Amino acid sequence: MKLFGRNKQETTGSRESKGFRLFSLLSSSSLSDAFYTELEDLMVEGDMGVRLAVSVTEELKTRLKNEKTRDEAAARRILRDILRESLLTDSLRPDPDVLNIDLILGVNGVGKTTTIAKLAHFYAAEIGKEKIVLAAGDTFRAAAIDQLAVHGDRLGIRVVRHAPGADPGAVIYDAISSAKAKNSSLILADTAGRMHTKSHLIEELKKINKIIENKAAGCRLRKILVLDATTGQNSVSQAEIFHEAVGIDAVILTKYDSLSRGGNLFAVCRRFGLPIAFTGVGEGYEDLKPFDTEQFLDRFLGE
């Protein structure tokens, strides 16, 4: 039970409130209008959002009609198929033939800096810690710079840092120089989480993009959004802002061990076409796991 951070007794209440009720509905109800209404309500209650819940329900009706069945077991199977199709994944494996630069984005408080340390630990086991550079690009917060430096010391991975208030683009520039000098293949770059306006975010990323184009032409640049899995529809709003502003390549979910509903994940994937790569399931460096679609569906549906 470590994946969800609690023992079975502790999670039963939240799962019964939504997941087990979904399973019960899909196992014992006739496929009447009342069934579809309750199904929609339960998915909305599970943070899926009204628009997507209605869409999924209509798709279920259509597929059941096409299969010419009103069997509860068929409804369970088809609903799971629809939901599975909504969930995109990405392993985020580095390209061994080029310099990989991963910009880690997200609002303050979602755990970007800690996630970078977990990613560094994860990739170090695959490519070696000497191949990784951490860039302390959140120069707005001195604590973020210090925190990343501490993680780098503990992991034995070098960190490029400037003084608080420095230009984030200059940090990225120096990180690229360090990576080239040491023949490294992956830069994990922290970024500031403040978002006064969308234009501010765009301008800062434009500057970083220009530096990368000039300094590391031909590199593989990915913009990875960190979302707090427990914030429900707020995570959908954050995904919308960042994706429209700068274009996101993948999502990492923090606090996944505290997730009680999870319908917002379907919305993030389906509405914006964003894959989920990893989930943070604890505080340790090893507590970053590739997203498991089937395990999540089991949890959401209460199976």
Tab-separated table of C-alpha atoms in Angstrom:
chain	number	residue	atom	x	y	z
A	1	MET	CA	0.000	0.000	0.000
A	2	LYS	CA	3.022	2.316	-0.010
A	3	LEU	CA	2.062	3.814	-3.367
A	4	PHE	CA	-0.838	5.706	-1.863
A	5	GLY	CA	0.940	6.470	1.403
A	6	ARG	CA	-1.678	5.054	3.747
A	7	ASN	CA	-2.755	1.651	4.914
A	8	LYS	CA	-6.003	0.063	3.743
A	9	GLN	CA	-8.024	1.189	6.749
A	10	GLU	CA	-7.043	4.811	6.252
A	11	THR	CA	-7.994	4.924	2.571
A	12	THR	CA	-11.279	3.045	2.804
A	13	GLY	CA	-13.384	6.103	3.598
A	14	SER	CA	-12.272	8.179	0.623
A	15	ARG	CA	-12.488	5.210	-1.753
A	16	GLU	CA	-15.960	4.230	-0.590
A	17	SER	CA	-17.165	7.789	-1.120
A	18	LYS	CA	-16.450	7.616	-4.844
A	19	GLY	CA	-14.503	4.631	-6.166
A	20	PHE	CA	-16.477	1.907	-4.413
A	21	ARG	CA	-19.749	3.656	-5.246
A	22	LEU	CA	-18.774	3.674	-8.909
A	23	PHE	CA	-17.933	-0.015	-8.759
A	24	SER	CA	-21.209	-0.761	-6.971
A	25	LEU	CA	-23.199	1.243	-9.519
A	26	LEU	CA	-21.510	-0.494	-12.437
A	27	SER	CA	-21.989	-3.922	-10.864
A	28	SER	CA	-25.594	-3.883	-9.755
A	29	SER	CA	-27.599	-1.224	-11.608
A	30	SER	CA	-29.787	-1.605	-14.644
A	31	LEU	CA	-28.680	0.669	-17.476
A	32	SER	CA	-31.557	3.113	-17.071
A	33	ASP	CA	-31.635	6.887	-17.357
A	34	ALA	CA	-31.204	7.007	-13.573
A	35	PHE	CA	-28.019	4.920	-13.927
A	36	TYR	CA	-26.471	7.367	-16.397
A	37	THR	CA	-27.454	10.355	-14.258
A	38	GLU	CA	-25.857	8.813	-11.167
A	39	LEU	CA	-22.768	7.843	-13.164
A	40	GLU	CA	-22.336	11.448	-14.296
A	41	ASP	CA	-22.808	12.694	-10.733
A	42	LEU	CA	-20.214	10.285	-9.360
A	43	MET	CA	-17.645	11.246	-11.996
A	44	VAL	CA	-18.227	14.943	-11.307
A	45	GLU	CA	-17.873	14.219	-7.593
A	46	GLY	CA	-14.585	12.527	-8.491
A	47	ASP	CA	-13.211	15.839	-9.891
A	48	MET	CA	-13.680	14.956	-13.544
A	49	GLY	CA	-15.609	18.120	-14.354
A	50	VAL	CA	-19.123	18.395	-15.748
A	51	ARG	CA	-18.208	18.695	-19.430
A	52	LEU	CA	-15.988	15.637	-19.466
A	53	ALA	CA	-18.343	13.567	-17.287
A	54	VAL	CA	-21.192	14.218	-19.738
A	55	SER	CA	-18.945	13.414	-22.701
A	56	VAL	CA	-17.767	10.126	-21.173
A	57	THR	CA	-21.344	9.124	-20.315
A	58	GLU	CA	-22.558	9.826	-23.852
A	59	GLU	CA	-19.656	7.855	-25.273
A	60	LEU	CA	-20.533	4.932	-23.006
A	61	LYS	CA	-24.149	5.028	-24.208
A	62	THR	CA	-23.032	5.031	-27.837
A	63	ARG	CA	-20.625	2.134	-27.459
A	64	LEU	CA	-23.152	0.047	-25.551
A	65	LYS	CA	-25.685	0.728	-28.301
A	66	ASN	CA	-23.175	-0.249	-30.989
A	67	GLU	CA	-22.454	-3.498	-29.155
A	68	LYS	CA	-26.214	-4.028	-28.727
A	69	THR	CA	-25.910	-4.831	-25.049
A	70	ARG	CA	-27.260	-3.541	-21.742
A	71	ASP	CA	-25.088	-5.794	-19.631
A	72	GLU	CA	-23.481	-4.325	-16.476
A	73	ALA	CA	-20.241	-6.215	-17.062
A	74	ALA	CA	-20.044	-4.740	-20.564
A	75	ALA	CA	-20.659	-1.267	-19.133
A	76	ARG	CA	-17.748	-1.718	-16.699
A	77	ARG	CA	-15.453	-2.925	-19.448
A	78	ILE	CA	-16.389	-0.210	-21.926
A	79	LEU	CA	-16.196	2.601	-19.355
A	80	ARG	CA	-12.733	1.435	-18.336
A	81	ASP	CA	-11.699	1.396	-22.007
A	82	ILE	CA	-12.977	4.953	-22.511
A	83	LEU	CA	-11.176	6.202	-19.426
A	84	ARG	CA	-7.978	4.371	-20.384
A	85	GLU	CA	-8.045	6.037	-23.798
A	86	SER	CA	-8.231	9.407	-22.020
A	87	LEU	CA	-5.013	8.831	-20.078
A	88	LEU	CA	-1.774	9.590	-21.900
A	89	THR	CA	1.659	8.647	-20.591
A	90	ASP	CA	5.273	9.513	-21.390
A	91	SER	CA	8.363	7.860	-19.924
A	92	LEU	CA	10.450	11.042	-20.470
A	93	ARG	CA	13.545	9.000	-21.237
A	94	PRO	CA	16.504	11.190	-22.262
A	95	ASP	CA	17.745	10.973	-25.836
A	96	PRO	CA	21.252	9.475	-25.569
A	97	ASP	CA	22.445	11.183	-28.756
A	98	VAL	CA	21.827	14.830	-27.825
A	99	LEU	CA	21.880	17.186	-24.855
A	100	ASN	CA	18.531	16.979	-23.057
A	101	ILE	CA	17.240	20.093	-21.282
A	102	ASP	CA	14.170	19.675	-19.085
A	103	LEU	CA	12.579	22.887	-17.803
A	104	ILE	CA	10.516	22.095	-14.721
A	105	LEU	CA	7.548	24.460	-14.470
A	106	GLY	CA	4.699	25.030	-12.022
A	107	VAL	CA	3.266	27.427	-9.478
A	108	ASN	CA	4.865	27.945	-6.077
A	109	GLY	CA	4.208	25.219	-3.552
A	110	VAL	CA	3.662	22.239	-5.843
A	111	GLY	CA	7.094	20.747	-5.128
A	112	LYS	CA	9.143	21.583	-8.224
A	113	THR	CA	12.537	21.667	-6.503
A	114	THR	CA	12.001	18.396	-4.658
A	115	THR	CA	10.711	16.810	-7.860
A	116	ILE	CA	13.909	17.829	-9.663
A	117	ALA	CA	15.942	16.053	-6.970
A	118	LYS	CA	13.790	12.927	-7.377
A	119	LEU	CA	14.185	13.060	-11.157
A	120	ALA	CA	17.943	13.403	-10.750
A	121	HIS	CA	18.009	10.337	-8.488
A	122	PHE	CA	15.836	8.390	-10.953
A	123	TYR	CA	17.953	9.239	-13.999
A	124	ALA	CA	21.265	8.783	-12.164
A	125	ALA	CA	20.474	5.087	-11.890
A	126	GLU	CA	20.098	4.942	-15.690
A	127	ILE	CA	22.714	7.279	-17.133
A	128	GLY	CA	25.013	8.021	-14.184
A	129	LYS	CA	25.055	11.065	-11.932
A	130	GLU	CA	28.064	12.536	-13.748
A	131	LYS	CA	25.826	12.931	-16.816
A	132	ILE	CA	23.358	15.199	-14.989
A	133	VAL	CA	23.468	18.925	-14.215
A	134	LEU	CA	20.964	20.719	-11.975
A	135	ALA	CA	20.267	24.371	-12.803
A	136	ALA	CA	18.908	26.594	-10.017
A	137	GLY	CA	16.793	28.730	-12.335
A	138	ASP	CA	14.354	29.858	-9.632
A	139	THR	CA	16.453	32.871	-8.743
A	140	PHE	CA	13.428	34.677	-7.322
A	141	ARG	CA	13.581	32.591	-4.127
A	142	ALA	CA	16.880	32.218	-2.285
A	143	ALA	CA	15.416	29.208	-0.470
A	144	ALA	CA	14.871	27.396	-3.766
A	145	ILE	CA	18.519	27.925	-4.747
A	146	ASP	CA	19.751	26.684	-1.383
A	147	GLN	CA	17.367	23.744	-1.409
A	148	LEU	CA	18.550	22.577	-4.811
A	149	ALA	CA	22.182	22.960	-3.724
A	150	VAL	CA	21.526	20.753	-0.673
A	151	HIS	CA	19.890	18.107	-2.858
A	152	GLY	CA	22.849	18.244	-5.248
A	153	ASP	CA	25.305	17.690	-2.393
A	154	ARG	CA	23.320	14.745	-1.059
A	155	LEU	CA	22.992	13.129	-4.475
A	156	GLY	CA	26.531	13.891	-5.613
A	157	ILE	CA	25.251	15.819	-8.628
A	158	ARG	CA	26.663	19.200	-9.558
A	159	VAL	CA	24.443	22.281	-9.353
A	160	VAL	CA	24.839	25.486	-11.348
A	161	ARG	CA	23.625	28.400	-9.243
A	162	HIS	CA	23.784	32.194	-9.175
A	163	ALA	CA	22.935	34.675	-6.455
A	164	PRO	CA	19.278	35.374	-5.652
A	165	GLY	CA	17.772	37.854	-8.101
A	166	ALA	CA	20.108	36.853	-10.934
A	167	ASP	CA	18.884	36.388	-14.488
A	168	PRO	CA	17.433	32.841	-14.867
A	169	GLY	CA	18.622	32.820	-18.469
A	170	ALA	CA	22.214	33.299	-17.297
A	171	VAL	CA	21.854	30.256	-15.042
A	172	ILE	CA	20.645	28.151	-17.971
A	173	TYR	CA	23.520	29.478	-20.118
A	174	ASP	CA	26.098	28.438	-17.530
A	175	ALA	CA	24.400	25.064	-17.032
A	176	ILE	CA	24.717	24.384	-20.762
A	177	SER	CA	28.389	25.398	-20.644
A	178	SER	CA	28.967	23.049	-17.703
A	179	ALA	CA	27.152	20.197	-19.440
A	180	LYS	CA	29.263	20.610	-22.571
A	181	ALA	CA	32.519	20.860	-20.605
A	182	LYS	CA	31.781	17.694	-18.641
A	183	ASN	CA	30.126	15.799	-21.511
A	184	SER	CA	26.830	15.626	-19.602
A	185	SER	CA	23.621	14.645	-21.335
A	186	LEU	CA	20.816	15.958	-19.097
A	187	ILE	CA	20.075	19.353	-17.552
A	188	LEU	CA	17.216	19.546	-15.042
A	189	ALA	CA	16.353	23.215	-14.626
A	190	ASP	CA	14.257	24.735	-11.867
A	191	THR	CA	12.130	27.773	-12.746
A	192	ALA	CA	10.345	30.447	-10.751
A	193	GLY	CA	6.788	29.572	-9.777
A	194	ARG	CA	5.468	33.089	-9.584
A	195	MET	CA	2.972	34.058	-12.260
A	196	HIS	CA	1.940	37.684	-12.014
A	197	THR	CA	0.714	37.588	-15.597
A	198	LYS	CA	0.794	35.158	-18.466
A	199	SER	CA	2.897	37.626	-20.460
A	200	HIS	CA	5.596	37.551	-17.753
A	201	LEU	CA	5.779	33.764	-18.022
A	202	ILE	CA	5.940	33.904	-21.806
A	203	GLU	CA	8.690	36.512	-21.857
A	204	GLU	CA	10.859	34.630	-19.371
A	205	LEU	CA	10.490	31.382	-21.310
A	206	LYS	CA	11.139	33.145	-24.611
A	207	LYS	CA	14.421	34.414	-23.258
A	208	ILE	CA	15.436	30.979	-22.026
A	209	ASN	CA	14.401	29.431	-25.352
A	210	LYS	CA	16.571	31.930	-27.241
A	211	ILE	CA	19.567	31.147	-25.048
A	212	ILE	CA	19.067	27.418	-25.594
A	213	GLU	CA	18.738	27.893	-29.365
A	214	ASN	CA	21.972	29.899	-29.491
A	215	LYS	CA	23.972	27.900	-26.970
A	216	ALA	CA	22.649	24.367	-27.485
A	217	ALA	CA	21.313	24.107	-31.012
A	218	GLY	CA	19.946	20.655	-31.722
A	219	CYS	CA	19.277	19.856	-28.067
A	220	ARG	CA	16.111	18.142	-26.900
A	221	LEU	CA	14.115	20.701	-24.908
A	222	ARG	CA	11.113	19.584	-22.879
A	223	LYS	CA	8.833	21.709	-20.704
A	224	ILE	CA	7.467	19.632	-17.862
A	225	LEU	CA	4.657	20.875	-15.653
A	226	VAL	CA	4.492	19.861	-11.994
A	227	LEU	CA	0.951	19.691	-10.587
A	228	ASP	CA	-0.302	18.976	-7.086
A	229	ALA	CA	-2.519	15.911	-7.595
A	230	THR	CA	-4.778	16.832	-4.666
A	231	THR	CA	-5.930	20.242	-5.952
A	232	GLY	CA	-8.748	18.933	-8.146
A	233	GLN	CA	-9.948	21.311	-10.834
A	234	ASN	CA	-7.309	23.889	-9.852
A	235	SER	CA	-4.737	21.625	-11.482
A	236	VAL	CA	-6.749	21.778	-14.717
A	237	SER	CA	-6.693	25.588	-14.584
A	238	GLN	CA	-2.927	25.598	-14.029
A	239	ALA	CA	-2.387	23.211	-16.924
A	240	GLU	CA	-4.464	25.469	-19.157
A	241	ILE	CA	-2.473	28.591	-18.254
A	242	PHE	CA	0.963	27.036	-18.709
A	243	HIS	CA	0.072	25.051	-21.817
A	244	GLU	CA	-1.456	28.027	-23.592
A	245	ALA	CA	1.450	30.243	-22.561
A	246	VAL	CA	4.487	28.116	-23.331
A	247	GLY	CA	3.400	24.657	-24.543
A	248	ILE	CA	3.825	21.788	-22.095
A	249	ASP	CA	5.269	18.406	-23.086
A	250	ALA	CA	4.385	16.307	-20.038
A	251	VAL	CA	3.063	16.419	-16.472
A	252	ILE	CA	4.437	15.172	-13.156
A	253	LEU	CA	2.022	14.773	-10.250
A	254	THR	CA	3.148	15.462	-6.703
A	255	LYS	CA	1.313	14.370	-3.522
A	256	TYR	CA	-0.103	11.422	-5.445
A	257	ASP	CA	0.000	9.405	-2.235
A	258	SER	CA	-2.704	11.742	-0.866
A	259	LEU	CA	-4.945	11.537	-3.937
A	260	SER	CA	-8.523	10.680	-3.006
A	261	ARG	CA	-10.410	11.331	-6.267
A	262	GLY	CA	-8.365	11.887	-9.400
A	263	GLY	CA	-10.896	12.720	-12.092
A	264	ASN	CA	-8.905	15.864	-12.863
A	265	LEU	CA	-6.196	13.666	-14.419
A	266	PHE	CA	-8.593	12.652	-17.194
A	267	ALA	CA	-9.333	16.312	-17.868
A	268	VAL	CA	-5.642	17.289	-18.008
A	269	CYS	CA	-4.857	14.483	-20.456
A	270	ARG	CA	-7.938	14.633	-22.646
A	271	ARG	CA	-8.522	18.370	-22.795
A	272	PHE	CA	-4.913	19.435	-23.435
A	273	GLY	CA	-3.375	16.245	-24.819
A	274	LEU	CA	-0.799	16.197	-22.022
A	275	PRO	CA	0.762	12.906	-20.959
A	276	ILE	CA	1.461	12.052	-17.324
A	277	ALA	CA	5.015	10.863	-16.755
A	278	PHE	CA	5.667	10.412	-13.049
A	279	THR	CA	3.936	10.514	-9.696
A	280	GLY	CA	5.446	11.637	-6.407
A	281	VAL	CA	4.384	9.176	-3.717
A	282	GLY	CA	6.445	10.257	-0.708
A	283	GLU	CA	9.288	12.432	0.521
A	284	GLY	CA	12.257	10.198	-0.297
A	285	TYR	CA	14.376	10.474	-3.434
A	286	GLU	CA	13.159	7.035	-4.475
A	287	ASP	CA	9.503	8.095	-4.157
A	288	LEU	CA	9.035	9.041	-7.797
A	289	LYS	CA	7.276	6.392	-9.850
A	290	PRO	CA	6.281	6.134	-13.510
A	291	PHE	CA	2.548	6.708	-13.816
A	292	ASP	CA	0.668	3.380	-13.773
A	293	THR	CA	-2.518	3.695	-15.843
A	294	GLU	CA	-4.144	0.429	-14.799
A	295	GLN	CA	-3.466	0.963	-11.116
A	296	PHE	CA	-4.975	4.431	-11.303
A	297	LEU	CA	-8.072	3.098	-13.078
A	298	ASP	CA	-8.463	0.435	-10.390
A	299	ARG	CA	-8.412	3.165	-7.783
A	300	PHE	CA	-10.736	5.556	-9.583
A	301	LEU	CA	-13.299	2.874	-10.372
A	302	GLY	CA	-12.956	1.094	-7.019
A	303	GLU	CA	-12.089	-2.224	-8.636
